[in-house]
Each structure stands twice: as C-alpha cells, then as structure tokens.
Amino acid sequence: MVAAGPAATETELIACARTRYEGRTVLITGASDGIGVQIARLVASAGGQVVMPVRNREKGERVRAGILEEIPDARITLRDLDLASLTSTHALAEALVADGAPIHGLVLNAGVVLFGDRTRHVTGDGFEMHLQTNFLGHFALVADLLPLLIASGTRIVAQVSLAAVQGRIRFDDLQSERRYSALRAYRTSKIALGLFGVELQRRGARDAHDGRGVTVNLCHPGIAPATAIAPPIRAMLPRGVVDAATRHLGNPPEQAALTAVAALTAERPVAAAPSGETTAAEAGVVSADGATADGAPADRASPVAAMPDLYAPSRWFGAAGPPRRRAPFRTMTDPDAAAQLWNAAAALIAPR
C-alpha cells in the first residue's frame, strides 16, 4: 500500500492525491509564483481541475502554458484576484458562488513579504500590506465562499511559515502601527492565518452535517531559497547559520510544495500525538488504493478533530525534507485567541 509518509516520493503523493482529487476542483491562491506553481503542477498531475486566481494575467498564462507543456491534459482555469483589494476578493467569491461548481480543495498559499523595506505599506483598503495580503484577504474570500465550501466538503489548507514559530498576536496593534518592522508584520500575518485555520476547523466540525463541512490543515514549506520564505528565517538567526542552511538544507520549491499536497490529501485531521510529531502515513493519509494508513476504508477515517494538523518538512527542525504531520506551532493553538481574531477580522472587513 502506498502511503504519503515522510519517505514518500512525489510519485506516491500524486497517487494519493489522485484518489481524492481526480476530476475534482482545487483552488490555489498564489499559484503563479514559486511554491504555488509546484502545488498547481502536482494537483494537475493527479488529475485535479486547478483554479488559479492571479493578480497578473500575463504571468498566470505563462505558468499555465508551462504546466500544459509538461502535462498536456491538465485542466487549469485562471481567475482574477488581488488579495490586497477587498473589491477584487469579493468579486472572485461572487463569481465562484454564481458558478455554483463545488470546490473540493482550497489552498491559501498566496503571500507577500517585504523584508529590506522599512516603510510600512498600506493597501488601498487601509490595511497593513502583510496583514491584508497574507491573512485578511484570505479570510474575506473564505467568509464569502463558506456556504459553498461547506456544501462541497472542502479541504482547506493554510500555508503558514517557520517565522510563525515565535511571537504572538497583539490585538491592540494588529496592523503594526506602533512599532513597525517587516518581520513582525509578516510574522503577525502568518500567526493570524494559522489561528484562522484553528477557528475555521472548530466551526467546520461544529457545522458539519450529513458528512459535509470544511476540514482544515496547516502546512509550511520549510526554508525554500527560491521563494520569499527564507528571509524571515534569515532575520531570526545568525547569518552564517542560515546561509549554510539555505545552501545545504533548504527545500527546493518542488519538494517544499509536497507539504501542501500532503495537507490536502490527509483524509481527515486527527489529534496530534503527545510528542507533537507523527508521520503523515500514521495520520491517515489516503493511499492509492483508497484506504487510510491503518488499512481502514477512507469513509471510516478518524473523526474530525478540533485542531488542524500542521504538515511540515521532517528534517533539520522543519527546514527541509519530505512532509511530516505534527502539532501546530504553539503561537497558533489558543482557541480563545483564534475566536477573538475571527471577530476582529470580521469587524475589519465589514462594510463601512
């Protein structure tokens, strides 16, 4: 039986993904850059119908053409989306709801990181750039789509970051107005995205009925030198240590994308082991023959847990390697903070 554990190859993960997503729709934000391109390629390889919301159509068309060159029968649809604009976010959601087609997987992957720029950038909606692009835009999109997602039984995957292993949400300064640094703003946005996933999973479990409802997993790609994920890590550690890590231990985008695919594929989130780390195979990832890792049919997988799982690289403290299931970072596991953040975000994006 093929299972998507830490030693799983890309081929094995695609086989697992095919069981769940062949002929089904997966929407991936940020799929025209870096890791997002590779997530889209992997889902397309598994026979999934990929929806790519993009800010730059020309760039999106180039990525689509590249995937089609490798996978001629790939089904990829472009949509317009600028997460730094609530108008754009609402417009995409309205179009998807009007279409009425189910969305079986949703990867909240898009993000911005502005390291090296000491200027606090504000979007046209008046929000700090990291907060809106990485978190609030995704929050608004999911909120608008939630009835459709519940009806579709959507698996939602939120792409967080190793930068979120430290820090905390400051509810009295969510937009980093008092003492701005790009690292702090980025970290806040990624912790917020993780807390959003925790609250969304709780609500999904509460609202599930007739076998339908959203389930949520988190993932992070480790240290991926070819993307914007490395700068936050570089900002936290001695330069020599991180330079060596990115040269010798960093995850290339092709491997960094596997954590998102593992998070998409896991049949249902289950409670993490007390140690905080369990292999993805042990977590009940669906195998190529449609069974979970323990051999049970997929429809008898473990009940939905109150807490999402985090799929992260398995080596060098999460910097690199194949995906492994573990507990979410402690910075994003407080259910009270998750509920408070949900309410704060809803108030921020409410019509004025």
Coordinates of C-alpha atoms in Angstrom, one line a residue:
M1 CA 0.0 0.0 0.0
V2 CA 1.4 3.4 -0.9
A3 CA 1.2 6.0 1.8
A4 CA 2.2 9.6 2.0
G5 CA 4.6 9.4 4.9
P6 CA 8.0 11.2 5.4
A7 CA 9.7 8.8 3.0
A8 CA 7.0 9.2 0.3
T9 CA 8.2 10.3 -3.1
E10 CA 6.4 12.8 -5.3
T11 CA 5.0 10.0 -7.3
E12 CA 3.4 8.4 -4.2
L13 CA 2.0 11.7 -3.1
I14 CA 0.4 12.3 -6.6
A15 CA -1.1 8.8 -6.4
C16 CA -2.6 9.7 -3.0
A17 CA -3.9 13.0 -4.4
R18 CA -5.4 11.3 -7.4
T19 CA -7.6 9.2 -5.1
R20 CA -9.1 12.3 -3.6
Y21 CA -8.9 14.9 -6.3
E22 CA -9.0 13.3 -9.8
G23 CA -11.7 15.2 -11.7
R24 CA -12.3 17.5 -8.7
T25 CA -11.6 21.2 -8.3
V26 CA -8.8 22.6 -6.3
L27 CA -8.4 26.4 -6.0
I28 CA -4.8 27.6 -5.2
T29 CA -4.0 31.2 -4.4
G30 CA -0.5 32.4 -5.3
A31 CA -0.2 29.6 -7.9
S32 CA 1.8 31.8 -10.4
D33 CA 4.9 32.0 -8.2
G34 CA 7.4 29.7 -6.6
I35 CA 5.9 27.0 -4.4
G36 CA 2.4 27.8 -5.7
V37 CA 3.4 26.8 -9.2
Q38 CA 4.6 23.5 -7.9
I39 CA 1.5 22.9 -5.9
A40 CA -0.6 23.6 -9.1
R41 CA 1.6 21.2 -11.1
L42 CA 1.3 18.4 -8.5
V43 CA -2.5 18.8 -8.3
A44 CA -2.8 18.8 -12.1
S45 CA -0.6 15.7 -12.3
A46 CA -3.1 14.0 -10.0
G47 CA -5.9 14.8 -12.4
G48 CA -7.3 17.7 -10.4
Q49 CA -9.0 20.6 -12.0
V50 CA -6.9 23.6 -10.9
V51 CA -8.3 27.1 -10.5
M52 CA -5.6 29.7 -10.3
P53 CA -6.7 33.1 -9.1
V54 CA -3.9 35.5 -10.3
R55 CA -3.1 39.2 -9.9
N56 CA -1.1 39.3 -13.2
R57 CA -3.0 37.6 -16.0
E58 CA 0.1 37.6 -18.3
K59 CA 2.2 35.9 -15.7
G60 CA -0.6 33.4 -15.0
E61 CA -0.9 32.5 -18.6
R62 CA 2.9 31.8 -18.8
V63 CA 2.6 29.5 -15.8
R64 CA -0.4 27.7 -17.2
A65 CA 1.4 27.2 -20.5
G66 CA 4.4 25.8 -18.7
I67 CA 2.3 23.2 -16.8
L68 CA 0.4 22.3 -20.0
E69 CA 3.7 21.7 -21.8
E70 CA 4.6 19.2 -19.1
I71 CA 1.1 17.8 -18.6
P72 CA -0.9 18.2 -21.9
D73 CA -4.2 17.1 -20.4
A74 CA -4.0 19.4 -17.4
R75 CA -7.2 21.3 -16.7
I76 CA -6.3 24.8 -15.4
T77 CA -8.6 27.8 -15.2
L78 CA -7.4 31.4 -14.5
R79 CA -9.4 33.8 -12.4
D80 CA -8.6 37.4 -11.4
L81 CA -7.7 38.1 -7.7
D82 CA -5.7 40.8 -5.9
L83 CA -5.8 39.8 -2.2
A84 CA -4.7 43.4 -1.3
S85 CA -8.1 44.5 -2.6
L86 CA -11.4 43.6 -0.9
T87 CA -13.3 44.6 -4.0
S88 CA -11.3 42.1 -6.0
T89 CA -11.6 39.4 -3.3
H90 CA -15.4 39.8 -3.1
A91 CA -15.7 39.8 -6.9
L92 CA -13.9 36.5 -7.2
A93 CA -16.1 35.0 -4.5
E94 CA -19.3 36.3 -6.1
A95 CA -18.3 34.8 -9.5
L96 CA -17.5 31.4 -7.9
V97 CA -20.8 31.3 -6.0
A98 CA -22.7 32.3 -9.1
D99 CA -21.0 29.4 -11.0
G100 CA -22.2 27.1 -8.3
A101 CA -19.5 24.5 -9.0
P102 CA -18.2 22.6 -6.0
I103 CA -14.7 23.5 -4.7
H104 CA -13.1 20.3 -3.2
G105 CA -9.8 21.8 -2.2
L106 CA -8.7 25.3 -1.3
V107 CA -5.0 26.2 -0.7
L108 CA -4.5 29.6 0.9
N109 CA -0.9 29.9 -0.4
A110 CA -0.5 33.5 -1.7
G111 CA 1.5 35.9 0.4
V112 CA 3.8 38.9 0.4
V113 CA 7.0 39.6 2.3
L114 CA 8.7 43.0 2.2
F115 CA 11.9 42.4 4.0
G116 CA 14.6 45.0 3.4
D117 CA 11.9 47.7 3.2
R118 CA 11.5 49.8 6.4
T119 CA 8.4 51.5 5.0
R120 CA 5.1 50.4 6.4
H121 CA 3.0 49.8 3.3
V122 CA -0.8 50.2 3.4
T123 CA -3.3 48.8 0.9
G124 CA -5.9 50.8 -0.9
D125 CA -8.4 49.4 1.7
G126 CA -6.3 51.0 4.5
F127 CA -4.7 47.8 5.9
E128 CA -1.1 47.0 6.5
M129 CA 0.1 45.1 3.4
H130 CA 1.3 41.9 5.0
L131 CA -1.9 41.6 7.1
Q132 CA -4.3 42.0 4.2
T133 CA -2.5 40.0 1.6
N134 CA -1.5 37.1 3.8
F135 CA -4.5 36.9 6.1
L136 CA -7.4 39.3 5.7
G137 CA -7.8 38.8 2.0
H138 CA -7.9 35.0 2.6
F139 CA -10.3 35.5 5.5
A140 CA -12.7 37.6 3.3
L141 CA -12.5 35.0 0.5
V142 CA -13.3 32.1 2.7
A143 CA -16.1 34.0 4.5
D144 CA -17.8 34.8 1.2
L145 CA -17.4 31.2 0.0
L146 CA -18.2 29.5 3.2
P147 CA -21.7 28.1 2.4
L148 CA -20.4 26.8 -0.9
L149 CA -17.3 25.3 0.8
I150 CA -19.5 23.6 3.5
A151 CA -21.7 22.1 0.8
S152 CA -18.6 21.0 -1.2
G153 CA -17.0 19.3 1.8
T154 CA -13.9 21.4 1.1
R155 CA -10.4 20.6 2.5
I156 CA -8.8 24.0 3.2
V157 CA -5.1 24.2 3.6
A158 CA -3.4 27.3 5.0
Q159 CA 0.2 27.9 4.2
V160 CA 1.9 29.3 7.3
S161 CA 5.7 29.9 7.9
L162 CA 8.5 28.9 10.1
A163 CA 8.6 32.6 11.1
A164 CA 5.4 31.9 13.0
V165 CA 7.1 29.6 15.4
Q166 CA 7.8 32.7 17.6
G167 CA 5.8 35.8 18.5
R168 CA 2.2 36.4 19.3
I169 CA -0.8 38.3 18.1
R170 CA -1.1 41.8 19.6
F171 CA -4.8 42.5 19.3
D172 CA -4.2 46.2 20.2
D173 CA -1.8 46.5 17.3
L174 CA -2.8 44.1 14.6
Q175 CA -1.7 46.4 11.8
S176 CA 1.8 47.1 13.3
E177 CA 1.2 50.8 13.6
R178 CA 3.1 51.5 16.8
R179 CA 6.4 49.9 16.1
Y180 CA 6.7 48.6 12.6
S181 CA 9.1 46.0 11.3
A182 CA 8.5 43.9 8.2
L183 CA 9.5 40.8 10.1
R184 CA 7.0 41.5 12.9
A185 CA 4.2 42.3 10.4
Y186 CA 4.9 39.2 8.3
R187 CA 5.0 37.0 11.4
T188 CA 1.7 38.5 12.7
S189 CA 0.1 37.8 9.4
K190 CA 1.2 34.1 9.4
I191 CA 0.3 33.5 13.0
A192 CA -3.1 35.1 12.2
L193 CA -3.5 32.7 9.2
G194 CA -2.8 29.7 11.5
L195 CA -5.2 30.9 14.1
F196 CA -7.8 31.4 11.4
G197 CA -7.3 27.8 10.4
V198 CA -7.8 26.7 14.0
E199 CA -11.1 28.6 14.3
L200 CA -12.2 27.5 10.9
Q201 CA -11.6 23.9 11.8
R202 CA -13.6 24.3 15.0
R203 CA -16.5 25.9 13.1
G204 CA -16.3 23.3 10.4
A205 CA -16.6 20.5 13.0
R206 CA -19.5 22.3 14.6
D207 CA -21.3 22.9 11.4
A208 CA -20.7 19.6 9.7
H209 CA -23.8 17.6 8.9
D210 CA -24.7 14.7 6.6
G211 CA -21.0 14.1 6.1
R212 CA -20.3 17.6 4.7
G213 CA -18.4 20.5 6.1
V214 CA -15.0 22.0 5.8
T215 CA -11.9 20.4 7.3
V216 CA -8.7 22.3 7.7
N217 CA -5.0 21.5 7.8
L218 CA -2.0 23.8 8.0
C219 CA 1.4 23.5 6.2
H220 CA 4.7 25.3 5.8
P221 CA 7.4 24.7 3.2
G222 CA 10.5 24.9 5.4
I223 CA 13.3 27.0 4.1
A224 CA 12.9 27.4 0.4
P225 CA 15.7 29.6 -1.0
A226 CA 14.0 30.3 -4.3
T227 CA 11.0 31.9 -2.6
A228 CA 10.2 34.6 -0.2
I229 CA 10.0 32.2 2.7
A230 CA 13.8 32.3 3.6
P231 CA 14.0 36.0 4.6
P232 CA 12.0 35.7 7.8
I233 CA 14.2 32.8 9.0
R234 CA 17.3 34.8 8.0
A235 CA 16.1 37.7 10.1
M236 CA 15.8 35.5 13.2
L237 CA 19.1 33.5 13.1
P238 CA 22.8 34.3 12.7
R239 CA 23.6 35.0 9.0
G240 CA 26.2 32.2 8.7
V241 CA 23.8 29.6 10.1
V242 CA 21.0 30.5 7.7
D243 CA 23.3 30.8 4.7
A244 CA 24.6 27.3 5.3
A245 CA 21.1 26.0 5.8
T246 CA 19.8 27.5 2.6
R247 CA 22.8 26.2 0.7
H248 CA 22.7 22.6 2.0
L249 CA 19.4 22.0 3.8
G250 CA 16.9 24.2 2.1
N251 CA 13.8 22.8 0.4
P252 CA 13.7 23.4 -3.4
P253 CA 10.2 24.5 -4.5
E254 CA 9.4 21.1 -5.9
Q255 CA 9.9 19.5 -2.5
A256 CA 8.6 22.4 -0.5
A257 CA 5.2 22.1 -2.3
L258 CA 4.8 18.5 -1.0
T259 CA 3.7 19.6 2.4
A260 CA 0.7 21.4 0.9
V261 CA -0.2 18.3 -1.1
A262 CA 0.1 16.1 2.0
A263 CA -2.2 18.5 3.9
L264 CA -4.7 18.4 1.0
T265 CA -4.5 14.6 0.8
A266 CA -4.8 13.6 4.5
E267 CA -8.3 12.0 4.8
R268 CA -9.2 13.9 7.9
P269 CA -7.3 15.9 10.5
V270 CA -6.8 13.8 13.6
A271 CA -5.4 14.7 17.0
A272 CA -1.6 15.0 17.0
A273 CA 0.4 12.6 19.1
P274 CA 1.6 13.9 22.5
S275 CA 5.1 14.2 21.1
G276 CA 3.7 16.7 18.6
E277 CA 5.1 14.7 15.7
T278 CA 3.7 11.7 13.8
T279 CA 4.3 10.6 10.3
A280 CA 1.9 11.6 7.6
A281 CA 1.2 8.0 6.9
E282 CA 0.2 7.5 10.6
A283 CA -2.1 10.5 10.3
G284 CA -4.4 8.6 8.0
V285 CA -3.3 9.9 4.6
V286 CA -5.4 8.2 1.9
S287 CA -3.4 5.6 -0.1
A288 CA -3.5 4.9 -3.7
D289 CA -6.0 2.1 -3.1
G290 CA -8.4 4.4 -1.3
A291 CA -7.6 3.3 2.3
T292 CA -6.1 5.1 5.2
A293 CA -2.7 4.2 6.6
D294 CA -4.2 1.8 9.1
G295 CA -6.0 0.0 6.3
A296 CA -9.5 1.3 7.0
P297 CA -11.6 2.5 4.1
A298 CA -11.4 6.2 3.7
D299 CA -15.1 6.6 4.7
R300 CA -14.3 5.2 8.1
A301 CA -11.3 7.5 8.8
S302 CA -10.9 9.1 12.2
P303 CA -13.4 11.8 13.2
V304 CA -12.7 15.4 12.6
A305 CA -10.5 16.8 15.3
A306 CA -11.0 20.2 16.9
M307 CA -7.4 21.2 16.0
P308 CA -6.0 21.1 12.5
D309 CA -2.7 19.4 11.9
L310 CA 0.5 21.0 10.5
Y311 CA 2.3 19.4 7.7
A312 CA 6.0 20.4 7.7
P313 CA 9.3 19.2 6.4
S314 CA 10.6 16.4 8.5
R315 CA 14.3 17.2 8.8
W316 CA 16.5 19.9 10.4
F317 CA 13.8 21.3 12.6
G318 CA 11.4 21.7 9.8
A319 CA 13.8 23.3 7.4
A320 CA 13.8 20.6 4.7
G321 CA 12.8 17.1 3.8
P322 CA 9.6 15.2 3.0
P323 CA 6.4 16.1 4.8
R324 CA 5.6 15.0 8.4
R325 CA 2.5 15.6 10.4
R326 CA 3.0 17.4 13.7
A327 CA 1.1 19.7 16.1
P328 CA 0.6 23.3 15.0
F329 CA 3.0 25.9 16.5
R330 CA 2.1 27.0 20.0
T331 CA 1.7 30.5 18.7
M332 CA -1.5 29.5 16.8
T333 CA -3.2 26.9 19.1
D334 CA -5.0 29.2 21.6
P335 CA -8.7 28.7 20.8
D336 CA -9.7 31.9 22.6
A337 CA -7.2 33.9 20.6
A338 CA -8.5 32.2 17.4
A339 CA -12.1 33.1 18.2
Q340 CA -11.1 36.7 19.1
L341 CA -9.1 37.0 15.9
W342 CA -12.1 35.8 13.8
N343 CA -14.3 38.5 15.4
A344 CA -11.6 41.2 14.9
A345 CA -11.1 40.2 11.2
A346 CA -14.8 40.2 10.6
A347 CA -15.1 43.7 12.1
L348 CA -12.1 45.0 10.0
I349 CA -13.6 43.8 6.6
A350 CA -17.2 44.8 7.4
P351 CA -18.7 47.4 5.1
R352 CA -18.2 50.9 6.4

